[in-house]
C-alpha positions as semicolon CSV with decimal commas, in nm:
position;residue;x (nm);y (nm);z (nm)
1;M;2,288;-23,632;-0,167
2;A;1,973;-23,445;-0,147
3;S;1,875;-23,279;0,124
4;N;1,549;-23,476;0,318
5;D;1,321;-23,218;0,273
6;W;1,317;-23,182;-0,132
7;F;1,045;-23,467;-0,108
8;D;0,796;-23,228;0,051
9;K;0,867;-22,937;-0,147
10;D;0,764;-22,812;-0,506
11;F;1,030;-22,599;-0,651
12;Y;0,850;-22,556;-0,978
13;A;0,555;-22,453;-0,831
14;T;0,733;-22,222;-0,628
15;L;0,898;-21,999;-0,835
16;G;0,553;-22,067;-1,080
17;V;0,707;-22,213;-1,354
18;Q;0,683;-22,521;-1,525
19;K;0,880;-22,832;-1,507
20;D;1,085;-22,815;-1,853
21;V;1,153;-22,444;-1,783
22;A;1,386;-22,310;-1,958
23;P;1,703;-22,132;-1,769
24;A;1,689;-21,813;-1,889
25;D;1,323;-21,814;-1,875
26;L;1,384;-21,951;-1,488
27;K;1,636;-21,657;-1,393
28;K;1,411;-21,404;-1,552
29;Q;1,085;-21,524;-1,335
30;Y;1,341;-21,537;-0,997
31;R;1,407;-21,210;-1,067
32;K;1,092;-21,073;-1,104
33;L;0,993;-21,282;-0,773
34;A;1,294;-21,140;-0,593
35;R;1,209;-20,809;-0,640
36;Q;0,849;-20,798;-0,612
37;F;0,944;-21,006;-0,170
38;H;1,276;-20,928;-0,139
39;P;1,260;-20,741;0,251
40;D;1,474;-20,411;0,086
41;S;1,125;-20,370;-0,056
42;N;0,959;-20,479;0,246
43;P;1,046;-20,392;0,549
44;G;0,929;-20,548;0,841
45;D;0,736;-20,795;0,605
46;A;0,742;-21,126;0,822
47;K;0,532;-21,289;0,511
48;A;0,709;-21,143;0,281
49;E;1,062;-21,213;0,401
50;A;0,996;-21,569;0,459
51;R;0,853;-21,594;0,079
52;F;1,154;-21,463;-0,048
53;K;1,320;-21,725;0,126
54;E;1,134;-21,954;-0,035
55;I;1,269;-21,847;-0,395
56;S;1,588;-21,814;-0,321
57;E;1,635;-22,159;-0,185
58;A;1,404;-22,292;-0,540
59;H;1,620;-22,095;-0,736
60;A;1,964;-22,200;-0,576
61;V;1,835;-22,595;-0,620
62;L;1,699;-22,562;-1,007
63;S;1,932;-22,298;-1,184
64;D;2,196;-22,599;-1,072
65;P;2,184;-22,805;-1,345
66;K;2,379;-23,108;-1,109
67;Q;2,127;-23,026;-0,777
68;R;1,810;-23,011;-1,043
69;Q;1,894;-23,363;-1,189
70;E;1,912;-23,478;-0,848
71;Y;1,597;-23,322;-0,722
72;D;1,380;-23,440;-1,013
73;A;1,528;-23,725;-0,947
74;V;1,373;-23,750;-0,601
75;R;1,031;-23,609;-0,676
76;A;0,985;-23,835;-0,912
77;M;1,126;-24,158;-0,671
78;A;0,860;-24,056;-0,395
79;G;0,553;-24,117;-0,590
80;G;0,336;-24,059;-0,295
81;R;0,555;-24,284;-0,053
82;P;0,696;-24,171;0,277
83;R;0,990;-23,962;0,278
84;F;1,313;-24,125;0,420
85;A;1,365;-24,054;0,807
86;P;1,628;-23,829;0,854
87;G;2,001;-24,099;0,861
88;G;1,747;-24,392;0,740
89;S;1,898;-24,638;0,504
90;G;1,733;-24,438;0,221
91;G;2,002;-24,174;0,273
92;F;1,908;-23,812;0,248
93;E;1,975;-23,631;0,525
94;D;1,952;-23,251;0,681
95;V;2,292;-23,158;0,706
96;F;2,273;-22,843;0,711
97;G;2,150;-22,627;1,074
98;G;2,131;-22,286;1,222
99;F;2,164;-21,923;1,036
100;G;1,772;-21,877;1,103
101;G;1,704;-22,200;0,938
102;G;1,835;-22,050;0,603
103;P;2,087;-22,208;0,411
104;R;2,107;-22,540;0,285
105;V;2,359;-22,830;0,289
106;Q;2,442;-23,117;0,104
107;Y;2,735;-23,320;0,112
108;S;2,959;-23,611;0,000
109;Q;3,218;-23,811;0,128
110;G;3,540;-23,913;-0,035
111;D;3,604;-23,637;-0,335
112;F;3,936;-23,542;-0,207
113;D;4,082;-23,860;-0,062
114;D;4,524;-23,809;0,039
115;L;4,696;-23,874;-0,281
116;L;5,003;-24,032;-0,129
117;G;4,723;-24,235;0,135
118;G;4,543;-24,367;-0,215
119;M;4,847;-24,432;-0,433
120;F;5,052;-24,620;-0,110
121;G;4,777;-24,759;0,093
122;G;4,774;-24,503;0,356
123;G;5,152;-24,554;0,431
124;S;5,482;-24,354;0,333
125;P;5,624;-24,477;0,014
126;F;5,976;-24,416;0,223
127;G;5,922;-24,785;0,415
128;A;5,786;-24,675;0,721
129;R;5,388;-24,669;0,730
130;R;5,195;-24,333;0,894
131;P;4,826;-24,366;0,934
132;A;4,585;-24,273;0,719
133;K;4,435;-23,942;0,703
134;G;4,041;-23,913;0,805
135;R;3,834;-23,880;0,445
136;D;3,755;-23,535;0,331
137;V;3,398;-23,393;0,316
138;T;3,225;-23,151;0,082
139;A;2,951;-22,991;0,149
140;R;2,753;-22,692;0,014
141;A;2,568;-22,378;0,168
142;A;2,371;-22,070;0,004
143;L;2,372;-21,763;0,201
144;D;2,231;-21,400;0,089
145;F;2,377;-21,150;-0,165
146;T;2,478;-20,953;0,124
147;S;2,662;-21,168;0,334
148;A;2,884;-21,312;0,072
149;V;2,925;-20,909;0,036
150;Q;2,982;-20,814;0,412
151;G;3,073;-21,197;0,570
152;D;2,934;-21,351;0,818
153;T;2,972;-21,630;1,041
154;L;2,742;-21,963;1,004
155;K;2,660;-22,266;1,208
156;L;2,663;-22,594;1,033
157;T;2,585;-22,939;1,138
158;V;2,762;-23,205;0,893
159;A;2,719;-23,513;0,928
160;G;2,628;-23,459;1,251
161;K;2,916;-23,249;1,351
162;S;2,827;-22,929;1,432
163;M;3,103;-22,574;1,341
164;T;3,140;-22,232;1,338
165;V;3,217;-22,117;0,979
166;K;3,339;-21,765;0,925
167;V;3,284;-21,637;0,590
168;P;3,503;-21,367;0,468
169;A;3,397;-21,073;0,310
170;G;3,367;-21,069;-0,102
171;V;3,336;-21,407;-0,207
172;H;3,164;-21,534;-0,492
173;D;2,929;-21,849;-0,606
174;G;3,127;-22,124;-0,648
175;Q;3,387;-22,044;-0,394
176;K;3,521;-22,310;-0,182
177;I;3,618;-22,294;0,198
178;K;3,841;-22,581;0,309
179;L;3,805;-22,660;0,720
180;A;4,086;-22,832;0,801
181;G;4,014;-23,133;1,067
182;K;3,671;-23,093;1,025
183;G;3,589;-23,416;0,786
184;D;3,594;-23,801;0,908
185;P;3,822;-23,918;1,145
186;S;4,089;-24,153;1,062
187;P;4,009;-24,524;1,099
188;S;4,411;-24,577;1,230
189;G;4,456;-24,303;1,453
190;G;4,588;-24,035;1,181
191;E;4,491;-23,691;1,110
192;P;4,110;-23,647;1,045
193;G;4,012;-23,486;0,720
194;D;3,907;-23,168;0,594
195;L;3,535;-22,986;0,501
196;I;3,542;-22,905;0,148
197;L;3,235;-22,613;0,168
198;T;3,110;-22,440;-0,172
199;L;2,950;-22,130;-0,130
200;Q;2,599;-22,061;-0,346
201;V;2,541;-21,670;-0,337
202;R;2,188;-21,627;-0,404
203;P;2,208;-21,352;-0,676
204;H;2,055;-20,972;-0,568
205;P;1,813;-20,809;-0,805
206;V;1,964;-20,495;-0,829
207;F;2,367;-20,508;-0,801
208;T;2,637;-20,784;-0,902
209;M;2,965;-20,850;-0,778
210;D;3,317;-20,767;-1,034
211;G;3,570;-20,846;-0,830
212;L;3,614;-20,606;-0,528
213;N;3,357;-20,382;-0,688
214;L;2,954;-20,398;-0,699
215;R;2,759;-20,304;-0,995
216;V;2,435;-20,143;-1,036
217;D;2,281;-20,029;-1,391
218;V;2,074;-19,654;-1,310
219;P;1,859;-19,525;-1,557
220;V;1,808;-19,159;-1,651
221;T;1,566;-18,971;-1,847
222;F;1,656;-18,879;-2,239
223;A;1,616;-18,485;-2,105
224;E;1,891;-18,549;-1,756
225;A;2,136;-18,751;-2,003
226;T;2,112;-18,453;-2,225
227;L;2,105;-18,180;-2,023
228;G;2,269;-18,365;-1,734
229;A;2,162;-18,427;-1,339
230;T;2,224;-18,498;-1,000
231;I;2,104;-18,827;-0,948
232;E;2,061;-19,077;-0,645
233;V;2,226;-19,367;-0,685
234;P;2,140;-19,706;-0,432
235;T;2,406;-19,855;-0,211
236;L;2,434;-20,204;-0,075
237;G;2,271;-20,202;0,336
238;G;2,311;-19,788;0,325
239;G;2,140;-19,515;0,202
240;P;2,139;-19,372;-0,136
241;V;2,413;-19,112;-0,307
242;R;2,409;-18,845;-0,482
243;L;2,583;-18,859;-0,855
244;K;2,616;-18,583;-1,082
245;V;2,575;-18,671;-1,466
246;A;2,757;-18,475;-1,726
247;P;2,561;-18,306;-1,996
248;G;2,555;-18,518;-2,302
249;T;2,621;-18,856;-2,089
250;P;2,569;-19,170;-2,355
251;S;2,392;-19,516;-2,223
252;G;2,677;-19,754;-2,061
253;R;2,869;-19,450;-1,901
254;V;3,023;-19,563;-1,591
255;L;2,987;-19,324;-1,290
256;R;3,204;-19,418;-0,961
257;V;3,179;-19,395;-0,619
258;K;3,506;-19,487;-0,434
259;G;3,479;-19,713;-0,140
260;R;3,103;-19,805;-0,137
261;G;3,181;-20,183;-0,234
262;V;3,350;-20,478;-0,084
263;A;3,604;-20,426;0,180
264;G;3,788;-20,718;0,178
265;R;4,152;-20,847;0,295
266;K;4,291;-20,683;-0,043
267;G;4,134;-20,372;-0,013
268;T;3,808;-20,178;-0,063
269;G;3,609;-20,168;-0,406
270;D;3,397;-19,893;-0,553
271;L;2,994;-19,942;-0,636
272;L;2,995;-19,892;-1,023
273;A;2,700;-19,765;-1,185
274;T;2,641;-19,788;-1,548
275;I;2,434;-19,534;-1,677
276;Q;2,083;-19,633;-1,921
277;V;1,922;-19,372;-2,099
278;A;1,556;-19,473;-2,083
279;V;1,338;-19,411;-2,370
280;P;0,985;-19,344;-2,335
281;S;0,752;-19,578;-2,479
282;H;0,459;-19,354;-2,473
283;L;0,452;-18,949;-2,600
284;T;0,195;-18,714;-2,570
285;K;0,087;-18,537;-2,900
286;E;0,214;-18,222;-2,770
287;Q;0,555;-18,384;-2,633
288;V;0,578;-18,565;-3,007
289;E;0,557;-18,243;-3,127
290;H;0,814;-18,051;-2,925
291;L;0,980;-18,355;-2,997
292;E;1,002;-18,314;-3,358
293;K;1,063;-17,919;-3,300
294;F;1,407;-18,082;-3,169
295;V;1,478;-18,306;-3,454
296;E;1,439;-18,052;-3,727
297;A;1,644;-17,742;-3,528
298;G;1,965;-18,045;-3,451
299;P;2,245;-18,126;-3,671
300;S;2,197;-18,237;-4,002
301;E;2,473;-18,529;-3,974
302;S;2,361;-18,893;-3,898
303;P;2,551;-18,992;-3,536
304;R;2,615;-19,342;-3,788
305;A;2,815;-19,174;-4,067
306;E;3,154;-19,267;-3,933
307;L;3,048;-19,620;-3,820
308;L;2,939;-19,729;-4,161
309;A;3,226;-19,551;-4,320
310;K;3,468;-19,736;-4,138
311;A;3,313;-20,120;-4,180
312;K;3,304;-20,008;-4,529
313;A;3,684;-19,921;-4,527
314;A;3,757;-20,264;-4,367
């Protein structure tokens, strides 16, 4: 079900895009704004932090096709009329509280009915009827990338019930967490249903998760890749580390920083830095002359000769 405050929030305007924006363009615009307003880039700036939260919330809804469809329907239905009050007959209810007012939750009921209870009317297939289990409740929660990597504790209010959820380190976007007994009560005195919480992890402008590893693309200059260099690489939640780039390093080579990935129950991952050789887009006349001399002094064979030969022979 849609969040009640969707009536008042124009997520398209928040991201500065048109209503018919394509998913790829939406993602590109989000990353641009996320880099601009990320708290790491604006330390101590409360306005930038608030703007980043607005951008993240808007992207979390519009990047999910189902949520985007529901959001568009809610906004179209509003038509300038007053919004439904929480708990009213309209059914649009804010069911997520706490966590600094950050994550928003949506839930629906009955998605996870007890299979045996449904087949045998809440009774037992062996004759003796047992009380039916309560209905399961599903919910969605959005959390920051750092919280997903390091783990966090969320305070939720779902269907009027407050609860605490411990999110383990290393959760991924779309991962589900089951809270036993946190669903609807049984109508016949049986066990309550469960809460199935689906996590939505907001993307980070720099890092991505790959299992227990973190990945980051690191640009280097042509000279650094050719001659070798010692460069600084960012880490999540800490200061940069220094890595040695060997002479002749090509784009795509991965350098590993041990133990700077996700610290999960199954071990600790690494930070994987992928080298990307940055090609200058503008050169001075003097730089062009030096580069031409470099080409003249270089090897005459083509680096594509082997590639062309293999393609021809195949």
